[in-house]
Short mmCIF file of C-alpha atoms in Angstrom, two decimals:
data_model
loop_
_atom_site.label_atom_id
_atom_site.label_comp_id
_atom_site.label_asym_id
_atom_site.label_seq_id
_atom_site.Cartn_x
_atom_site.Cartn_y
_atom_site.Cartn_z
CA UNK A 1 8.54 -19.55 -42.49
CA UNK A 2 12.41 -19.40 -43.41
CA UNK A 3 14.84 -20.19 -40.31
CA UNK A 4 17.75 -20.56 -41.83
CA UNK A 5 20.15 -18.06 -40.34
CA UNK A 6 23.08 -17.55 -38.49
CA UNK A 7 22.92 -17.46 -34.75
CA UNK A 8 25.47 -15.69 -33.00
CA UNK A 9 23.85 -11.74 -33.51
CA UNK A 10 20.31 -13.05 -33.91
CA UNK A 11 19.95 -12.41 -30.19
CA UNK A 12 20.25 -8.23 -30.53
CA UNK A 13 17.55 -8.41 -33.04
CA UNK A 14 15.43 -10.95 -30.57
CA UNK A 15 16.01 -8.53 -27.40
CA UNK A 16 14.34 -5.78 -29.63
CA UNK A 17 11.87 -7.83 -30.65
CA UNK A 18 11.09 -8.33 -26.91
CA UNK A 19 11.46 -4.90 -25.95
CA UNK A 20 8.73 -3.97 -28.38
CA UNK A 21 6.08 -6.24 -27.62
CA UNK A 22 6.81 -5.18 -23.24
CA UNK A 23 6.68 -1.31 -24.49
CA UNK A 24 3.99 -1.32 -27.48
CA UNK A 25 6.25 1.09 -29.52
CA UNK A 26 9.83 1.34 -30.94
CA UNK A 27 10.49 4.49 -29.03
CA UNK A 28 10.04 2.71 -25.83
CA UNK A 29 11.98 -0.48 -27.15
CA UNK A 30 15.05 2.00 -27.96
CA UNK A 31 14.63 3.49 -24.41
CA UNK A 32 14.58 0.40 -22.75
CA UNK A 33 17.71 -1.35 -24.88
CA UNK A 34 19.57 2.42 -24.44
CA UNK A 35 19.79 2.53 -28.42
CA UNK A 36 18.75 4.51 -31.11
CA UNK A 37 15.26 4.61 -32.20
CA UNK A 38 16.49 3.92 -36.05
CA UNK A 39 18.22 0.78 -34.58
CA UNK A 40 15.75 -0.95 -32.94
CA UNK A 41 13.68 -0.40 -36.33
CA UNK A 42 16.29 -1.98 -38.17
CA UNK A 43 16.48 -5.00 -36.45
CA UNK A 44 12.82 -5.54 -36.45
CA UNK A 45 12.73 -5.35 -40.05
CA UNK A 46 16.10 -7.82 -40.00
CA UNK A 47 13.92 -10.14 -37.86
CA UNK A 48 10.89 -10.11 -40.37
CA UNK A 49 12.65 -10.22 -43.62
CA UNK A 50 14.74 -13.38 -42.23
CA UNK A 51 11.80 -14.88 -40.67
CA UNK A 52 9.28 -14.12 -43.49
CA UNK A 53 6.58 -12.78 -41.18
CA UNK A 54 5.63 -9.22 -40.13
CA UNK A 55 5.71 -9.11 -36.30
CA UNK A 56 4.12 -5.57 -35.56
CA UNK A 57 1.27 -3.24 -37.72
CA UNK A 58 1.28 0.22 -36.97
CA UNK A 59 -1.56 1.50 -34.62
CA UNK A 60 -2.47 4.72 -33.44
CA UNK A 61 -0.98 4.33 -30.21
CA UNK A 62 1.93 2.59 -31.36
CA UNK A 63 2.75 -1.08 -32.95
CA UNK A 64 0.23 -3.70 -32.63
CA UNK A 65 1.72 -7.44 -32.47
CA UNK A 66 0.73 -9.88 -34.96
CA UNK A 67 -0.90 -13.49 -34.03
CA UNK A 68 2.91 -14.87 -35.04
CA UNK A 69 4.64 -11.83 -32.87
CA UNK A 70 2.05 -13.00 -30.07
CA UNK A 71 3.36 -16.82 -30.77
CA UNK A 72 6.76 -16.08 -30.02
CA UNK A 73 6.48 -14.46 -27.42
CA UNK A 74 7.15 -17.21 -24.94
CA UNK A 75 10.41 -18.41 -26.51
CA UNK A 76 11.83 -14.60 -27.24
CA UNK A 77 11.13 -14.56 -22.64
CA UNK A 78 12.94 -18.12 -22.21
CA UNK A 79 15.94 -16.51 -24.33
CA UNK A 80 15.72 -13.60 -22.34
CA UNK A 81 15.78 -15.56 -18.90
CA UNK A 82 18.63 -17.91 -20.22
CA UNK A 83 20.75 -15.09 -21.54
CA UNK A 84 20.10 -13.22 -17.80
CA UNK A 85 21.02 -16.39 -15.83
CA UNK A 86 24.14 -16.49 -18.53
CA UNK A 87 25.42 -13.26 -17.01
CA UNK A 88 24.39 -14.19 -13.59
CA UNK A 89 26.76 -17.42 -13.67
CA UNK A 90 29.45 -14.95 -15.17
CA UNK A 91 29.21 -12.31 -12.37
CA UNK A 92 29.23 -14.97 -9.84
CA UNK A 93 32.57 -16.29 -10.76
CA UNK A 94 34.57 -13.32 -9.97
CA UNK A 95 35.14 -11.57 -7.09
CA UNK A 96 35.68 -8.34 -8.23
CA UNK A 97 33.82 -5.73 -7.14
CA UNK A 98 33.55 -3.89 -10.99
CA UNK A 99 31.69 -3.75 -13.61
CA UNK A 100 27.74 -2.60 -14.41
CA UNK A 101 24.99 -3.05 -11.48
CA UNK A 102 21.30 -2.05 -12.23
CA UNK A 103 19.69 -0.68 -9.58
CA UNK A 104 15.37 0.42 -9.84
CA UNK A 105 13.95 2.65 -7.36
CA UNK A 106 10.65 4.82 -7.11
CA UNK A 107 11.10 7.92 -8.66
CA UNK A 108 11.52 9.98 -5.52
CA UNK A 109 13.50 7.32 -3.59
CA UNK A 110 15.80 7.01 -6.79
CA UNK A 111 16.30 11.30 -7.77
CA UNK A 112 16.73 12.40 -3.65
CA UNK A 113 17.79 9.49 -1.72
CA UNK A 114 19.82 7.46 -3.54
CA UNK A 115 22.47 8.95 -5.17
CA UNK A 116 24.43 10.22 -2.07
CA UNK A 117 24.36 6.53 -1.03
CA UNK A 118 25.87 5.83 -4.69
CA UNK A 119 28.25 8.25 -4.62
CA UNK A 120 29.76 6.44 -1.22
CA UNK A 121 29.50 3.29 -2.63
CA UNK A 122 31.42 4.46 -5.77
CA UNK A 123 33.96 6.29 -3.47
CA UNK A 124 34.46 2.56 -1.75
CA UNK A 125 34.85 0.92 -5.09
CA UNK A 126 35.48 3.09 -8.05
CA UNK A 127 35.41 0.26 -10.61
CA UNK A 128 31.70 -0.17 -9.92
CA UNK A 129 29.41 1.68 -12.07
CA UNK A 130 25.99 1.83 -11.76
CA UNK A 131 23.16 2.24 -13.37
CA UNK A 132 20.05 4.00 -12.33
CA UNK A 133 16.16 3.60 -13.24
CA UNK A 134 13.42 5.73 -11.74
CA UNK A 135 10.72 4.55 -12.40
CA UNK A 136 7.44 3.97 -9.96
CA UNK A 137 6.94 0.82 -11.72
CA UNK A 138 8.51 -2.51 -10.37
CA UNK A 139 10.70 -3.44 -12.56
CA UNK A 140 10.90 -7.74 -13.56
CA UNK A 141 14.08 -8.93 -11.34
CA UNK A 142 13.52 -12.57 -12.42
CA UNK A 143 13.92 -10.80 -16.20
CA UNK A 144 17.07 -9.07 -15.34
CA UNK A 145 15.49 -5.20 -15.80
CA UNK A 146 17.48 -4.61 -13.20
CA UNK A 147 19.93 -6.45 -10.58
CA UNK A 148 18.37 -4.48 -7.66
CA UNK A 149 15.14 -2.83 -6.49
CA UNK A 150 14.01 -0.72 -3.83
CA UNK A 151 10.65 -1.35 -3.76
CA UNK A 152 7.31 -0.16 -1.50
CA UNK A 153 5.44 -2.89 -1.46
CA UNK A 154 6.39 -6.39 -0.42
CA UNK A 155 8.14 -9.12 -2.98
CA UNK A 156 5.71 -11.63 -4.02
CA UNK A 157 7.80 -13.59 -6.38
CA UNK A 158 10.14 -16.20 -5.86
CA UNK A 159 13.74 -16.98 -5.95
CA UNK A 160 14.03 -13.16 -4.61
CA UNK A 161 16.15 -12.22 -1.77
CA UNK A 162 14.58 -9.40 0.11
CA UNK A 163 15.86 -7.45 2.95
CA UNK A 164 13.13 -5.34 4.89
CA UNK A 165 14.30 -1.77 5.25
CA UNK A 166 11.42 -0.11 7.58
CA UNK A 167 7.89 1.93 6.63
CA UNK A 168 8.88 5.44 5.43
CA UNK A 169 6.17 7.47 6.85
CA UNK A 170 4.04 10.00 4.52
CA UNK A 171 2.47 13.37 6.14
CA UNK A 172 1.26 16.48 4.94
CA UNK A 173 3.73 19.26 4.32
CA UNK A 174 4.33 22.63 3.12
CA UNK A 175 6.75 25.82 3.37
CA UNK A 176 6.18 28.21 6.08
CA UNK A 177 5.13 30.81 3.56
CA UNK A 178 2.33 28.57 2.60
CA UNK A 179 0.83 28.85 6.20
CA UNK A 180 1.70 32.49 6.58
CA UNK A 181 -1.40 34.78 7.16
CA UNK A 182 -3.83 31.50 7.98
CA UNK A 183 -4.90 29.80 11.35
CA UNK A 184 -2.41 26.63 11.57
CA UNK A 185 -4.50 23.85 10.04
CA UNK A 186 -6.53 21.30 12.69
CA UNK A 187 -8.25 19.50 9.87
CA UNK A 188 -8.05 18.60 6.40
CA UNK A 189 -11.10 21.49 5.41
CA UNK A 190 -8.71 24.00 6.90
CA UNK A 191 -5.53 22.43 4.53
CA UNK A 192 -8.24 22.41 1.98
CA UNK A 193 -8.79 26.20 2.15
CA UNK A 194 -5.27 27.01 2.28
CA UNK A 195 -4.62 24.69 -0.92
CA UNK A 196 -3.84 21.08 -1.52
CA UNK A 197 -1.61 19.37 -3.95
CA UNK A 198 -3.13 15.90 -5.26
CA UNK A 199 -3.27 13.51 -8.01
CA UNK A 200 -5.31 13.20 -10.99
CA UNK A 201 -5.86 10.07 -10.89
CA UNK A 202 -6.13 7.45 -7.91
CA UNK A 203 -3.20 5.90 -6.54
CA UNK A 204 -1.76 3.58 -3.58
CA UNK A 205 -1.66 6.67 -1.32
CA UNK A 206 -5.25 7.72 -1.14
CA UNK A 207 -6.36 3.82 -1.22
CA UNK A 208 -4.53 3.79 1.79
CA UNK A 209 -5.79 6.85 3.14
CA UNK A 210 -9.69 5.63 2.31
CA UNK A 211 -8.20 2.65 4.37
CA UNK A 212 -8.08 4.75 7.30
CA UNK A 213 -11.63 6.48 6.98
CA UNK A 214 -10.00 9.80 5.08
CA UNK A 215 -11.48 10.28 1.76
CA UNK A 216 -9.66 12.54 -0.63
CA UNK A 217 -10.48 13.20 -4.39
CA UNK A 218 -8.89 14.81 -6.96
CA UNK A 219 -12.20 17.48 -6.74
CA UNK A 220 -10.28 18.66 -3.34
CA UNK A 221 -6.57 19.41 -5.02
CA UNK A 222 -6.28 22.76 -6.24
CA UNK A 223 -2.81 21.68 -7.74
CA UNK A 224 -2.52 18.09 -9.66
CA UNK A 225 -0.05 15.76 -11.04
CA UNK A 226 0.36 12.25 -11.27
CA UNK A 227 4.41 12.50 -11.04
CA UNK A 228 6.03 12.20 -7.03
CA UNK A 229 8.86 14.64 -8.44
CA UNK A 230 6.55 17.47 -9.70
CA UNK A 231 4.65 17.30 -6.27
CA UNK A 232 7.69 17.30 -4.19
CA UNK A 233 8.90 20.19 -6.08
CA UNK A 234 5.38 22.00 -5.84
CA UNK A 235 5.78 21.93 -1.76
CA UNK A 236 9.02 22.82 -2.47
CA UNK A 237 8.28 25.93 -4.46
CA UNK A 238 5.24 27.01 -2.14
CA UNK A 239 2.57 25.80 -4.03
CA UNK A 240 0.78 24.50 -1.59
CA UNK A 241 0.33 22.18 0.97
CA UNK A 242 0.76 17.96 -0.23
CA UNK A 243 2.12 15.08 0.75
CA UNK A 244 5.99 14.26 0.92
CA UNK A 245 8.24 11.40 3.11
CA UNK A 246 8.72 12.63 6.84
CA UNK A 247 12.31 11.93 6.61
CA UNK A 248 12.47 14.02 3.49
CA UNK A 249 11.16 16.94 4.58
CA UNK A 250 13.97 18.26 6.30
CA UNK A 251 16.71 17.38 4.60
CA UNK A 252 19.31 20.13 2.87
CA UNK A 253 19.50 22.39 0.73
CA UNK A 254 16.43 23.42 0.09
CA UNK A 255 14.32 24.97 3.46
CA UNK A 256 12.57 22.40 5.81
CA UNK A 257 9.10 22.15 5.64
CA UNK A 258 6.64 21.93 8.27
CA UNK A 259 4.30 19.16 8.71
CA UNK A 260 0.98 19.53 9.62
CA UNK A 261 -1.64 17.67 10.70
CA UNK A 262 0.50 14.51 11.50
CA UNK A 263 -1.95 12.54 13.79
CA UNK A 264 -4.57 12.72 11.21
CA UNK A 265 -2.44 11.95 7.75
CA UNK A 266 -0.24 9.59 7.90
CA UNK A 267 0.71 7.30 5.39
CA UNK A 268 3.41 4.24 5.59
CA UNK A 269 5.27 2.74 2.62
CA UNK A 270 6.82 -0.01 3.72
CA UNK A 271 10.18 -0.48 1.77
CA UNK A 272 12.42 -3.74 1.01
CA UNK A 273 15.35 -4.00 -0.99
CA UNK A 274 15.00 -7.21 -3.28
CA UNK A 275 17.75 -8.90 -5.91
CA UNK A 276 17.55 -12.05 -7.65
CA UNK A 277 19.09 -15.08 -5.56
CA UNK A 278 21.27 -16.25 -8.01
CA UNK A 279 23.28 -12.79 -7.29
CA UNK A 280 23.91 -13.68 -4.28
CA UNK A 281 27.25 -14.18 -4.31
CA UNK A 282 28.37 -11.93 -7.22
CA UNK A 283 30.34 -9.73 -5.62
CA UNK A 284 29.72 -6.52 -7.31
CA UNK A 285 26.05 -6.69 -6.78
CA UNK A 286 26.23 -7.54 -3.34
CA UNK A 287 28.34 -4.68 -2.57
CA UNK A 288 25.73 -2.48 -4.25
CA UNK A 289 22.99 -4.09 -2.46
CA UNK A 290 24.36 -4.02 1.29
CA UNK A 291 25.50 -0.42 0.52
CA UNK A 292 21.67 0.43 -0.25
CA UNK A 293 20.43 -1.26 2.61
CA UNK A 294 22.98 0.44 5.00
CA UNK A 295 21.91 3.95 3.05
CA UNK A 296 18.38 3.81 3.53
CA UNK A 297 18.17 2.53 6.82
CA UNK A 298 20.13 5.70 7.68
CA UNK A 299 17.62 7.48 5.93
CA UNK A 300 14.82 6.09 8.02
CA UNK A 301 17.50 6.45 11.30
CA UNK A 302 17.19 2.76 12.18
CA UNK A 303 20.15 0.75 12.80
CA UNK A 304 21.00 -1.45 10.03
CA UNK A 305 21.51 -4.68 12.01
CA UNK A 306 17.96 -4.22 12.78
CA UNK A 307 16.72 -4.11 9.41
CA UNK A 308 16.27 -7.63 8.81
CA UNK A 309 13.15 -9.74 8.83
CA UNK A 310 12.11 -13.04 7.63
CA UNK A 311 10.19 -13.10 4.68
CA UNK A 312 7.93 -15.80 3.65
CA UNK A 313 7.94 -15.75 0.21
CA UNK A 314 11.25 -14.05 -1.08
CA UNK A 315 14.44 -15.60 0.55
CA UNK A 316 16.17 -12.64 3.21
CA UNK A 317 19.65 -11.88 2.34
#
């Protein structure tokens, strides 16, 4: 294996090496990295010709890593964690509040909660630019995917600083048309008649629900989707009857919607807003990260000074 070879733009072909072994496929890679699919090819096949190796076969459902892909995996994440902690140590020496902060957020917490909070914080400092990644995943702080995430589930990982937010409550809603012409629902065969909007497959929301002796199936939906957006919008649209945040529900433009059967179904996501602790003190990520934590705790209506809890595990801000 030839490694002789220069050094100082290796690491661009080494970050898409990375970023095709997380996503399985150069489309994700480019995605990821925010580059062009033909890129992220050509620095793979840079990486391979200098190396003398092929890293990745194709496969029907993308590339499939090779045993020597699969042996470098480790020391592609250590450059990845040294080059994160590089920028880290560089953010922390200046006290401006500019620059690029990445923030991760479910996908419904991310498209209709967050960005009037943004837009305030970008109003307050208009060097600051930020950017945004729905995604329902959680997203690797410790590997710099992002610099902040609002999460709905509780940090396990160290060296995380995590401020507890509240539990955004989940109920059954739908548009007044949708309950026009039927008896207001008492139970969940009478939403069933009218129509219910599920999931396909299973998810945190009806584990929870089984939790609390309701069982739900995607047999009983008479609309399905796995995406939080396209179910919010169903409601929205009159589709049926399904499941959106409490605090959502009446918010402008679009018409409230009325809950129903709220002392039967509800759901609560508790939410936290985590960064890495070496951020700390970089100012431009603390700014976004207080300016979060003020925005959704006035989207849950709690005061923000009584937002805080100690964590065991993650560090609170």
């Amino acid at each position: 294996m030839s490694m002789d070879f220069a050094a100082e733009d290796d690491w661009e072909r080494h970050r898409a090496f990375l970023a095709v072994l997380r996503e399985g496929s150069l489309a994700g890679a480019a995605r990821s990295l925010d580059l062009a699919h033909p890129t992220v090819r050509r620095r793979i096949a840079e990486l391979e010709q200098r190396l003398g190796v092929t890293l990745f076969t194709r496969a029907p459902d993308g590339l499939r890593p090779t045993d020597v892909a699969l042996s470098l995996r480790d020391p592609a994440e250590a450059m990845a964690l040294a080059a994160a902690a590089f920028t880290r140590t560089a953010q922390t020496r200046s006290g401006e509040i500019a620059g690029l902060v990445r923030v991760s957020a479910s996908d419904i917490i991310a498209v209709e909660v967050l960005p009037p909070v943004i837009a305030e914080l970008r109003r307050s400092h208009p060097a600051l630019n930020i950017a945004l990644s729905p995604s329902n995943r959680n997203e690797d702080l410790l590997r710099r995917e992002a610099d902040i995430a609002v999460r709905m589930v509780r940090p396990a990982q160290d060296a995380l600083v995590a401020r507890y937010i509240g539990a955004i409550e989940l109920g059954l809603h739908a548009r007044a048309e949708v309950l026009d012409g039927h008896r207001f629902p008492e139970t969940l065969d009478d939403v069933r008649a009218i129509g219910l909007i599920g999931v396909e497959t299973d998810n945190a929301v009806l584990r929870g629900l089984r939790a609390q002796g309701i069982t739900l199936s995607s047999a009983d939906f008479t609309f399905r989707t796995d995406s939080d957006l396209a179910q919010l919008t169903a409601i929205r649209a009159g589709v049926g009857i399904g499941v959106c945040q409490v605090p959502l529900a009446a918010r402008p433009p679009h018409p409230p919607l009325i809950r129903v059967l709220p002392e039967i179904f509800s759901v609560d996501l508790d939410t936290w807003v985590v960064m890495h602790e070496d951020l700390r003190t970089s100012a431009p990520v603390r700014a976004a990260f207080d300016a979060l934590v003020v925005g959704l705790n006035a989207y849950l209506a709690q005061p923000s000074d009584a937002a805080s809890i100690a964590v065991a595990a993650p560090r609170n801000a």
